[in-house]
Amino acid sequence: ATRTTATGPTCGWQLASRAHPHWHRERVPPEVMDEIGFEDCDFISMESNWPFWRRFEDWPLPLELHVPCRDLDHLMSQCNHHRRTFNCVNASRGPESLAWEVNRCSLFLNRFAWDLLSLNNTRVK
């Protein structure tokens, strides 16, 4: 839907971004995505908790999830986001110390769960 304003045409996504600050046509609010639906999508990129994918278990087409592998640079980026320093000396003391350093920096660890492997009609790659 397009509506004309004093400054020119206003698109539907511009109106939506007024209702949902910090959102735009490339970053759509989850409630708007739910309203539109995913039926016409060939690819869905969703950074959400793993239970989000349960909604696709009874779809007529199989779902294939691609789980990204993250490297050390990604972990250091997360430390930087938290304004924390990864202590390599502490991390080298043993598995528990390493796990503590990693967990201190990690973000969004709830996006993956082993339960994804048991979802119906779903393959994790």
Backbone as numpy.savetxt, mean C-alpha at the origin, in Angstrom:
# Nx Ny Nz CAx CAy CAz Cx Cy Cz
-17.92 14.01 -14.92 -18.76 15.20 -14.92 -17.88 16.44 -14.92
-18.20 17.37 -15.79 -17.44 18.62 -15.87 -18.39 19.78 -15.62
-17.92 20.71 -14.85 -18.73 21.90 -14.58 -17.83 23.11 -14.81
-18.36 24.16 -15.37 -17.58 25.35 -15.68 -17.62 26.31 -14.50
-16.46 26.83 -14.15 -16.37 27.82 -13.07 -15.78 29.10 -13.67
-15.62 30.11 -12.84 -15.06 31.37 -13.31 -13.62 31.19 -13.82
-12.92 30.18 -13.33 -11.53 29.97 -13.74 -11.40 28.90 -14.81
-12.49 28.28 -15.25 -12.43 27.26 -16.28 -13.14 26.00 -15.84
-13.03 24.93 -16.65 -13.74 23.70 -16.32 -13.17 23.02 -15.07
-14.05 22.42 -14.30 -13.65 21.68 -13.11 -14.03 20.22 -13.33
-13.06 19.34 -13.27 -13.30 17.91 -13.47 -13.78 17.27 -12.17
-14.39 16.08 -12.33 -14.90 15.36 -11.16 -13.83 15.09 -10.12
-12.60 14.74 -10.57 -11.55 14.45 -9.60 -11.14 15.69 -8.84
-11.25 16.89 -9.47 -10.93 18.13 -8.77 -11.95 18.40 -7.67
-13.22 18.13 -7.98 -14.26 18.28 -6.97 -14.03 17.30 -5.83
-13.65 16.07 -6.18 -13.39 15.06 -5.14 -12.22 15.47 -4.28
-11.18 16.09 -4.86 -10.02 16.47 -4.07 -10.36 17.60 -3.09
-11.39 18.37 -3.42 -11.84 19.39 -2.46 -12.50 18.72 -1.26
-13.24 17.66 -1.51 -13.91 16.92 -0.43 -12.92 16.06 0.36
-11.83 15.66 -0.31 -10.82 14.80 0.31 -9.45 15.45 0.15
-9.08 16.39 1.04 -7.79 17.07 0.90 -6.63 16.06 0.85
-5.59 16.40 0.13 -4.38 15.60 -0.05 -4.59 14.42 -0.99
-5.73 14.32 -1.61 -6.00 13.26 -2.59 -6.15 13.91 -3.95
-5.86 13.15 -5.01 -5.97 13.67 -6.37 -6.20 12.51 -7.31
-6.20 12.74 -8.61 -6.56 11.71 -9.58 -5.60 10.52 -9.57
-4.37 10.70 -9.12 -3.43 9.58 -9.03 -3.36 8.97 -7.63
-4.03 9.58 -6.68 -4.08 9.09 -5.30 -5.51 9.24 -4.82
-6.30 8.23 -5.10 -7.75 8.26 -4.86 -8.04 7.72 -3.46
-8.95 8.37 -2.71 -9.29 7.87 -1.37 -9.88 6.46 -1.43
-9.55 5.61 -0.46 -10.05 4.22 -0.46 -11.56 4.12 -0.55
-12.29 5.01 0.12 -13.75 4.92 0.08 -14.28 5.22 -1.32
-13.60 6.06 -2.08 -13.99 6.34 -3.46 -13.69 5.12 -4.33
-12.52 4.49 -4.11 -12.19 3.27 -4.86 -13.22 2.18 -4.59
-13.63 2.03 -3.33 -14.65 1.02 -3.00 -15.97 1.32 -3.70
-16.32 2.60 -3.78 -17.58 2.98 -4.43 -17.52 2.71 -5.94
-16.39 3.04 -6.56 -16.23 2.81 -8.00 -16.17 1.32 -8.29
-15.45 0.58 -7.46 -15.30 -0.86 -7.64 -14.03 -1.20 -8.41
-13.68 -2.47 -8.39 -12.45 -2.94 -9.02 -12.72 -3.87 -10.20
-13.98 -4.02 -10.58 -14.35 -5.00 -11.60 -13.70 -4.75 -12.95
-13.44 -3.51 -13.31 -12.85 -3.20 -14.61 -11.33 -3.04 -14.57
-10.72 -3.41 -13.47 -9.28 -3.22 -13.31 -8.50 -4.47 -13.72
-7.45 -4.25 -14.49 -6.53 -5.34 -14.83 -5.41 -5.43 -13.81
-5.13 -4.32 -13.14 -4.03 -4.24 -12.18 -4.49 -3.35 -11.03
-4.26 -3.79 -9.80 -4.62 -3.01 -8.62 -3.36 -2.84 -7.79
-3.02 -1.62 -7.48 -1.89 -1.33 -6.61 -2.47 -0.78 -5.31
-2.34 -1.53 -4.25 -2.95 -1.13 -2.99 -1.96 -1.36 -1.85
-1.58 -0.30 -1.19 -0.72 -0.41 -0.02 -1.62 -0.38 1.20
-2.05 -1.56 1.59 -3.03 -1.69 2.66 -2.70 -2.93 3.47
-3.40 -3.09 4.58 -3.24 -4.31 5.38 -3.66 -5.51 4.55
-3.06 -6.66 4.81 -3.30 -7.84 3.98 -4.76 -8.27 3.89
-5.61 -8.08 4.93 -7.01 -8.53 4.79 -7.78 -7.84 3.66
-7.27 -6.73 3.15 -7.92 -6.06 2.01 -8.16 -7.05 0.87
-7.24 -7.98 0.65 -7.29 -8.89 -0.50 -8.34 -9.99 -0.35
-8.91 -10.16 0.84 -9.95 -11.16 1.05 -11.18 -10.92 0.17
-11.45 -9.68 -0.15 -12.64 -9.34 -0.93 -12.62 -9.95 -2.33
-11.46 -10.42 -2.80 -11.34 -10.96 -4.14 -11.39 -12.49 -4.18
-11.59 -13.13 -3.04 -11.58 -14.60 -3.00 -12.69 -15.24 -3.85
-13.81 -14.57 -3.98 -14.93 -15.17 -4.72 -15.13 -14.52 -6.09
-14.12 -13.88 -6.61 -14.21 -13.27 -7.94 -14.18 -14.34 -9.01
-14.75 -14.04 -10.18 -14.77 -15.04 -11.26 -13.39 -15.30 -11.88
-12.46 -14.38 -11.70 -11.10 -14.54 -12.22 -10.12 -14.71 -11.07
-9.06 -15.50 -11.26 -8.08 -15.65 -10.18 -7.30 -14.36 -9.95
-6.84 -14.20 -8.74 -6.05 -13.03 -8.36 -4.60 -13.44 -8.19
-3.69 -12.65 -8.74 -2.27 -12.91 -8.58 -1.66 -11.72 -7.85
-1.09 -11.97 -6.69 -0.46 -10.92 -5.89 1.05 -10.95 -6.12
1.61 -9.80 -6.43 3.04 -9.67 -6.60 3.60 -8.95 -5.38
4.36 -9.66 -4.58 4.92 -9.11 -3.36 6.33 -8.62 -3.67
6.60 -7.34 -3.47 7.93 -6.83 -3.80 8.99 -7.30 -2.80
10.16 -7.54 -3.29 11.31 -7.83 -2.43 11.98 -6.50 -2.12
12.26 -6.27 -0.89 12.88 -5.00 -0.49 14.34 -5.24 -0.12
15.15 -4.26 -0.40 16.57 -4.40 -0.12 16.99 -3.50 1.04
18.27 -3.49 1.29 18.81 -2.72 2.41 18.56 -1.22 2.24
18.61 -0.73 1.01 18.35 0.69 0.77 16.95 1.08 1.23
16.00 0.18 1.04 14.63 0.47 1.46 14.55 0.56 2.99
15.22 -0.36 3.67 15.24 -0.32 5.14 15.88 0.98 5.63
16.98 1.40 5.00 17.65 2.64 5.41 16.74 3.85 5.15
15.96 3.79 4.08 15.01 4.85 3.80 13.94 4.93 4.89
13.51 3.78 5.39 12.54 3.76 6.48 13.15 4.32 7.76
14.41 3.98 8.03 15.09 4.56 9.20 15.12 6.08 9.09
15.47 6.55 7.89 15.54 7.99 7.65 14.16 8.63 7.86
13.11 7.97 7.39 11.75 8.49 7.58 11.42 8.66 9.06
11.86 7.70 9.87 11.63 7.75 11.32 12.64 8.66 12.03
13.62 9.17 11.26 14.72 9.96 11.83 15.50 9.14 12.86
15.77 7.90 12.48 16.54 6.99 13.34 17.80 6.54 12.61
18.81 6.20 13.39 20.05 5.68 12.83 20.07 4.18 13.06
20.35 3.44 12.01 20.49 1.99 12.14 21.86 1.72 12.74
21.89 1.08 13.91 23.14 0.83 14.62 23.72 -0.52 14.18
24.68 -0.46 13.27 25.28 -1.69 12.73 26.05 -2.47 13.78
26.68 -1.77 14.72 27.43 -2.45 15.78 26.46 -3.26 16.64
25.36 -2.66 17.04 24.37 -3.37 17.82 23.76 -4.53 17.02
23.45 -4.28 15.74 22.83 -5.30 14.89 23.73 -6.52 14.72
25.04 -6.33 14.77 25.98 -7.44 14.57 26.17 -8.30 15.81
25.58 -7.93 16.92 25.75 -8.68 18.18 24.98 -9.99 18.20
23.97 -10.13 17.36 23.21 -11.37 17.33 21.87 -11.18 16.67
21.15 -12.29 16.44 19.85 -12.21 15.74 18.83 -11.32 16.45
18.81 -11.36 17.77 17.84 -10.53 18.50 18.14 -9.05 18.33
19.42 -8.70 18.38 19.81 -7.30 18.21 19.53 -6.83 16.79
19.79 -7.69 15.81 19.50 -7.35 14.42 17.99 -7.13 14.24
17.19 -8.04 14.79 15.73 -7.91 14.69 15.25 -6.62 15.35
15.86 -6.27 16.47 15.47 -5.04 17.16 15.75 -3.82 16.30
16.92 -3.76 15.69 17.28 -2.63 14.83 16.35 -2.54 13.63
16.05 -3.68 13.00 15.16 -3.69 11.84 13.76 -3.24 12.24
13.23 -3.79 13.32 11.87 -3.44 13.76 11.74 -1.98 14.16
12.81 -1.41 14.65 12.82 0.00 15.04 12.59 0.93 13.85
13.04 0.48 12.70 12.94 1.31 11.49 11.77 0.94 10.59
11.31 -0.28 10.66 10.34 -0.79 9.70 9.00 -0.07 9.76
8.42 0.09 8.58 7.09 0.67 8.44 6.17 -0.35 7.80
4.94 -0.36 8.17 3.89 -1.11 7.50 4.17 -2.60 7.36
4.62 -3.23 8.42 4.88 -4.67 8.37 3.60 -5.49 8.31
2.45 -4.86 8.49 1.18 -5.58 8.46 0.61 -5.72 7.05
1.34 -5.30 6.03 0.84 -5.44 4.66 1.00 -6.86 4.13
1.92 -7.59 4.69 2.10 -8.98 4.28 1.82 -9.88 5.48
1.19 -11.01 5.21 0.98 -12.04 6.23 0.99 -13.38 5.51
1.45 -14.40 6.18 1.48 -15.74 5.59 0.08 -16.21 5.24
-0.93 -15.61 5.88 -2.33 -15.96 5.58 -2.70 -15.68 4.13
-1.97 -14.79 3.47 -2.23 -14.52 2.05 -2.10 -15.79 1.22
-1.23 -16.70 1.65 -1.00 -17.93 0.90 -2.20 -18.87 0.94
-3.09 -18.67 1.90 -4.25 -19.56 2.00 -5.54 -18.94 1.47
-5.47 -17.76 0.88 -6.67 -17.15 0.31 -7.14 -17.96 -0.90
-8.45 -18.16 -0.99 -9.02 -18.86 -2.14 -8.83 -18.05 -3.41
-8.64 -18.71 -4.52 -8.58 -18.06 -5.84 -7.44 -17.06 -5.94
-6.39 -17.24 -5.14 -5.30 -16.27 -5.08 -3.96 -16.97 -5.14
-3.05 -16.39 -5.93 -1.68 -16.88 -6.02 -0.74 -15.76 -5.64
0.19 -16.04 -4.75 1.18 -15.03 -4.32 2.48 -15.31 -5.06
2.99 -14.29 -5.70 4.20 -14.45 -6.53 5.31 -13.56 -6.00
